[in-house]
Coordinates of C-alpha atoms and ligand atoms in Angstrom, one line a residue:
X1456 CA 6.5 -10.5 9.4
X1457 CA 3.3 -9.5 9.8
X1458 CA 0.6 -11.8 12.8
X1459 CA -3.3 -10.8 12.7
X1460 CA -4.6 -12.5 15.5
X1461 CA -8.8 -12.8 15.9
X1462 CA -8.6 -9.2 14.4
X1463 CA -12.2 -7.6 14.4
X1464 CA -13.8 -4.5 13.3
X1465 CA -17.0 -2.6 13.9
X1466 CA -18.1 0.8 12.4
X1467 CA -20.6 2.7 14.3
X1468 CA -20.4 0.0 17.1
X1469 CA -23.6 -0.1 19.5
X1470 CA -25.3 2.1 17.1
X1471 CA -28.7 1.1 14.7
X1472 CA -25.8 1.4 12.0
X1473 CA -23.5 -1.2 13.2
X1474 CA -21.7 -2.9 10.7
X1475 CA -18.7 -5.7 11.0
X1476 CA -16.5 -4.9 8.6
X1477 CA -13.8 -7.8 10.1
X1478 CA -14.7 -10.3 11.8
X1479 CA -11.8 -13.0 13.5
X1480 CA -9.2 -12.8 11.1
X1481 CA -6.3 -14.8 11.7
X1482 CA -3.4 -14.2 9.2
X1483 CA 0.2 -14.4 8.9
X1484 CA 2.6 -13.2 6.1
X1485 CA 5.7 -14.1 5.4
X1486 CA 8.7 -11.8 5.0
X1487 CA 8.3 -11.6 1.2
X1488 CA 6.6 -11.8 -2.1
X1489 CA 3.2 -10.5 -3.8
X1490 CA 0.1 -11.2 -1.3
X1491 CA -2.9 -10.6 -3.0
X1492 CA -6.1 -9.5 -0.7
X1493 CA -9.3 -10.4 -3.2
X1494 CA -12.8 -9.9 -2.5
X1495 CA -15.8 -8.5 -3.9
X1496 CA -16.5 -4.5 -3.2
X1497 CA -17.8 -4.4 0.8
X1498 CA -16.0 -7.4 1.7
X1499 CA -13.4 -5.6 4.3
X1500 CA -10.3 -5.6 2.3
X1501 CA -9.8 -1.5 2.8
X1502 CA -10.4 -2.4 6.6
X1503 CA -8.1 -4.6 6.5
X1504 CA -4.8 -2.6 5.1
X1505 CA -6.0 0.4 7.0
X1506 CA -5.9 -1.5 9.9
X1507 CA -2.6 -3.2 9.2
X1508 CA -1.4 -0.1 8.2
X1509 CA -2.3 1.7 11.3
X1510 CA -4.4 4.3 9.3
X1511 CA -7.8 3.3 11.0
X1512 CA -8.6 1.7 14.2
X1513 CA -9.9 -1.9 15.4
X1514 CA -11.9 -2.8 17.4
X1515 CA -10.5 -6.3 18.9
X1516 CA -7.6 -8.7 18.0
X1517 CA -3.9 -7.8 17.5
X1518 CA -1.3 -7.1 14.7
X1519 CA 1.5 -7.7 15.2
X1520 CA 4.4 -6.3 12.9
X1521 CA 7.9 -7.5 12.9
X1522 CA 7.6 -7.5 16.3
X1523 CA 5.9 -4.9 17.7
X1524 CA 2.3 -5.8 18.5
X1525 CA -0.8 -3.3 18.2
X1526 CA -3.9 -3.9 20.2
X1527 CA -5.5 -1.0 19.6
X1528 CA -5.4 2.3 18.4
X1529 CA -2.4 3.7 19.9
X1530 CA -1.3 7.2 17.6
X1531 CA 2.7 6.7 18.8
X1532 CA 3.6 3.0 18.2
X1533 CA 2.0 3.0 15.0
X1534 CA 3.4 6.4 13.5
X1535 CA 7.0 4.8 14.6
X1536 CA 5.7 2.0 12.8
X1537 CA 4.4 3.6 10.0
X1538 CA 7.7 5.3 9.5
X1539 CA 9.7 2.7 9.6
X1540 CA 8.4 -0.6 8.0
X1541 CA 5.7 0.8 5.6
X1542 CA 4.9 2.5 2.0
X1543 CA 1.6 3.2 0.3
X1544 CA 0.2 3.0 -3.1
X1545 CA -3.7 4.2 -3.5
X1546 CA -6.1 4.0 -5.9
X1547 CA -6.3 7.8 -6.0
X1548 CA -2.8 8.3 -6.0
X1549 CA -3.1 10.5 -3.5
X1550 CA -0.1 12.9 -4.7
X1551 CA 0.0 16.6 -5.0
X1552 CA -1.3 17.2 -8.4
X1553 CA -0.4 21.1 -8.2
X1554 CA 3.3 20.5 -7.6
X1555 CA 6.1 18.5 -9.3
X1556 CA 6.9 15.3 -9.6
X1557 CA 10.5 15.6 -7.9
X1558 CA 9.0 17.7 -5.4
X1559 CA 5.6 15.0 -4.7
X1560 CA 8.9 12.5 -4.3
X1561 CA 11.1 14.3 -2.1
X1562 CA 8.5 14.6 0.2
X1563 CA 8.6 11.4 1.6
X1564 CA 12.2 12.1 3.0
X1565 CA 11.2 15.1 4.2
X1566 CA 12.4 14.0 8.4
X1567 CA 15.5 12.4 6.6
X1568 CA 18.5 13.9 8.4
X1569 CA 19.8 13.8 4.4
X1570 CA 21.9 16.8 2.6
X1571 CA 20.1 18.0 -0.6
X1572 CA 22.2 16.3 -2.7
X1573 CA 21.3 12.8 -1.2
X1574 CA 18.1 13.4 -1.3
X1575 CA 17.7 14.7 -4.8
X1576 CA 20.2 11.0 -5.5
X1577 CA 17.7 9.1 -4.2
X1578 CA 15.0 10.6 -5.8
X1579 CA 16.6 10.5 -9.0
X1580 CA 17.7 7.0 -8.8
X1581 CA 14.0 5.7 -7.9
X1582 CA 12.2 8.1 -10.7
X1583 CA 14.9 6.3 -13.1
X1584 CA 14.0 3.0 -11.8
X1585 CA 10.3 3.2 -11.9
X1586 CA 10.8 4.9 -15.6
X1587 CA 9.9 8.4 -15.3
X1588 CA 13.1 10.6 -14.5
X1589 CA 12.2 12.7 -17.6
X1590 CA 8.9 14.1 -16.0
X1591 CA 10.5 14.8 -12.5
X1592 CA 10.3 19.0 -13.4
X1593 CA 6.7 18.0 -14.8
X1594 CA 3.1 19.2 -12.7
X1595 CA 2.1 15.9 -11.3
X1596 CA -1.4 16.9 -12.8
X1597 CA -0.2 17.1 -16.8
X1598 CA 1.1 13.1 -16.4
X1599 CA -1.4 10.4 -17.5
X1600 CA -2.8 8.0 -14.4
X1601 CA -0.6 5.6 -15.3
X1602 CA 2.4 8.0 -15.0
X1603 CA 0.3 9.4 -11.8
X1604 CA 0.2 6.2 -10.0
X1605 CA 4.3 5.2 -10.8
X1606 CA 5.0 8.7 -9.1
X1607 CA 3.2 7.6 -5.8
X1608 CA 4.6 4.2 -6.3
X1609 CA 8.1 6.2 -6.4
X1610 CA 7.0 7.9 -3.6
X1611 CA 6.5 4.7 -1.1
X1612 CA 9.5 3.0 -2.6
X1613 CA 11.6 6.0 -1.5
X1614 CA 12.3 5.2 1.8
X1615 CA 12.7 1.4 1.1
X1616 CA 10.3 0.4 3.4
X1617 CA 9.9 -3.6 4.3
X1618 CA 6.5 -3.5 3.6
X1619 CA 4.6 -2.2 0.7
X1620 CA 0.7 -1.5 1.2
X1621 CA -1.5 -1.3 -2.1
X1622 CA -4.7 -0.6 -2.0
X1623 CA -6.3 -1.2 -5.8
X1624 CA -3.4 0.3 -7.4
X1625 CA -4.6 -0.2 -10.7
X1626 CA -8.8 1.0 -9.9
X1627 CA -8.2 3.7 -11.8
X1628 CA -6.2 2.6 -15.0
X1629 CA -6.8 1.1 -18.2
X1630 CA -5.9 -2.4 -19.2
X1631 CA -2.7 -1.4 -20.6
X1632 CA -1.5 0.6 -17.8
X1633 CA -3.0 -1.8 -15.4
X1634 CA -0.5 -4.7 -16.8
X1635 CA 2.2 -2.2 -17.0
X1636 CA 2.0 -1.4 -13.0
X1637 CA 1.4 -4.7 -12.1
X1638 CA 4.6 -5.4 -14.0
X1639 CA 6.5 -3.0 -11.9
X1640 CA 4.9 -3.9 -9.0
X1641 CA 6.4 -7.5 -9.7
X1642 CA 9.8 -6.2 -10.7
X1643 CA 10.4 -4.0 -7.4
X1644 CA 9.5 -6.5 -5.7
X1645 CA 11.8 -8.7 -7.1
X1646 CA 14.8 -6.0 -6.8
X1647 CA 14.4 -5.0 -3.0
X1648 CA 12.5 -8.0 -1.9
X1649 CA 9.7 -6.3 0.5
X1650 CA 6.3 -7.6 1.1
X1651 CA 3.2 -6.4 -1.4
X1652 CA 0.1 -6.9 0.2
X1653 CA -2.1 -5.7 -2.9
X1654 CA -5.8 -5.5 -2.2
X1655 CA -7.8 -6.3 -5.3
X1656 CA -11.6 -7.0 -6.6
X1657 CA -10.2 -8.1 -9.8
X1658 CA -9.3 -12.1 -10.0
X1659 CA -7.1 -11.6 -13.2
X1660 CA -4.4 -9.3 -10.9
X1661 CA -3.9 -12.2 -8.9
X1662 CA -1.8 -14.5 -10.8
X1663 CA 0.9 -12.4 -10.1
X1664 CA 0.5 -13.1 -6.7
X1665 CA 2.3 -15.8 -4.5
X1666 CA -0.6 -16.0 -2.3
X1667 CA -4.1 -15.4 -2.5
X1668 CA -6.5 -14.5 0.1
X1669 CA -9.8 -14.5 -0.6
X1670 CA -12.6 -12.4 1.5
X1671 CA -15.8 -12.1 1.9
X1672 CA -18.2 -10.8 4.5
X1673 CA -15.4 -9.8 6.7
X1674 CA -13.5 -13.2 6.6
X1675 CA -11.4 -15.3 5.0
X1676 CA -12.8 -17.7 2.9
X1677 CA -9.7 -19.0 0.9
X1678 CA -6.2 -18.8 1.2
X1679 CA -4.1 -20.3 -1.5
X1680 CA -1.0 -20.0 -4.2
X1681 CA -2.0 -17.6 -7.2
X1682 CA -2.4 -19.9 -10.3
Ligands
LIG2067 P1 -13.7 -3.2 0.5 O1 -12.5 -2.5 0.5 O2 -13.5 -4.7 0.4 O3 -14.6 -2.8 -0.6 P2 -14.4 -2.0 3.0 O4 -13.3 -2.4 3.9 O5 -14.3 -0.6 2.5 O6 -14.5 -3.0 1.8 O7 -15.8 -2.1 3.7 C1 -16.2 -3.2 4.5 C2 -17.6 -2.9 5.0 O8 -17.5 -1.9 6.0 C3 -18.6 -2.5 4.0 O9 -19.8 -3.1 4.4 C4 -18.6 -1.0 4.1 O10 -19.9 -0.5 3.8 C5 -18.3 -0.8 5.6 N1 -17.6 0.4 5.9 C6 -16.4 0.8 5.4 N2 -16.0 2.0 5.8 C7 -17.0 2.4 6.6 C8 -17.2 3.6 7.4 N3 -16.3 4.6 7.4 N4 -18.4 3.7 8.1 C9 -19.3 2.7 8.1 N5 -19.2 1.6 7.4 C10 -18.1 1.4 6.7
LIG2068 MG1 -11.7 -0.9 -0.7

């Protein structure tokens, strides 16, 4: 469960270059399903899952997330946090494209007090899942971005976190690929049963979604069932 509560952001705050990138959201999200965050490019969507995420600080407000509530930047609550109830999916990927794909995905249970074997199980098990076990010895930077994106998606599945954060998955992929990740997107969800918040510009992503929340300027203008 995550609670936003009158959640507000400044960049440069009480400089010429002020800018409110948030401003009194109030928001509350189930325990699971597809959330869709849609607004056009500049409307605070990044700031948002950063925020939520606890990759970027706020400047006012709380979040509150299953329980534990943030009211500010505070490095130690939100890496336990972090750790335990979150995985991330960029638009960039954001992988190691000079190393494997096995070895991008056994990174993420790198602090797992795991044998070898268990780890390289798991791995194995999530590449199947996700489709790409046969390109886990492949250099991350020989795959297609569609392959690219389902190793990072492999990668914040690993550790079957509650709470899946995607930040335009799909900015960087074709049509066809964008459909086929979405598809995934929708079937892990289905299987494990986290929360998705996807942030999107792009309406047509949306009907996958169970909810829809629409931004602009920094607040919510519209809050409804995907179609
Ligand atoms: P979106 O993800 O919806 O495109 P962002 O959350 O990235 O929007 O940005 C919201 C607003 O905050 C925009 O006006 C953007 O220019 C501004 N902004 C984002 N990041 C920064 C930053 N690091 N410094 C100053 N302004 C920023
Ligand atoms: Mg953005």
């Amino acid at each position: 469960m995550i609670r936003i509560n009158n959640l507000d952001k400044y960049y440069n705050k009480g400089k010429k270059s002020e800018q409110c990138a948030l401003n009194d959201v109030n928001l509350e999200f189930g325990n699971t399903g597809l959330v869709c965050i849609l607004g056009e490019s500049g409307s605070g969507k990044t700031t948002l899952l950063n925020a939520i995420g606890g990759l970027d600080d706020f400047s006012g407000g709380s979040i509150e997330i299953n329980g534990t509530k943030l009211t500010g930047y505070s490095p130690k609550l939100t890496d336990a946090i972090r750790n335990e109830h979150f995985g991330y999916i960029f638009q960039n990927y954001y992988i190691l494209k000079d190393y494997t794909v096995g070895y991008n995905v056994k990174l993420a249970l790198n602090r797992y007090d795991l044998t070898e074997e268990e780890k390289n199980d798991r791995v194995d098990y999530i590449l199947d899942m996700l489709g790409i076990l046969k390109y886990k010895k492949k250099v991350v930077s020989k795959l297609s971005g569609g392959q690219q994106q389902r190793v990072s998606i492999a990668r914040a599945l690993l550790k079957a976190p509650n709470i899946i954060l995607a930040d335009e998955p799909t900015g960087n992929l074709d049509r066809r690929n964008t459909d086929e990740i979405m598809k995934l997107l929708r079937k892990m969800q289905s299987e494990f049963g986290q929360t998705i918040v996807m942030v999107t510009h792009d309406m047509r992503l949306t009907e996958e979604g169970e909810r829809v929340v629409t931004f602009e300027d920094g607040s919510i203008i519209g809050d409804t069932k995907g179609s």
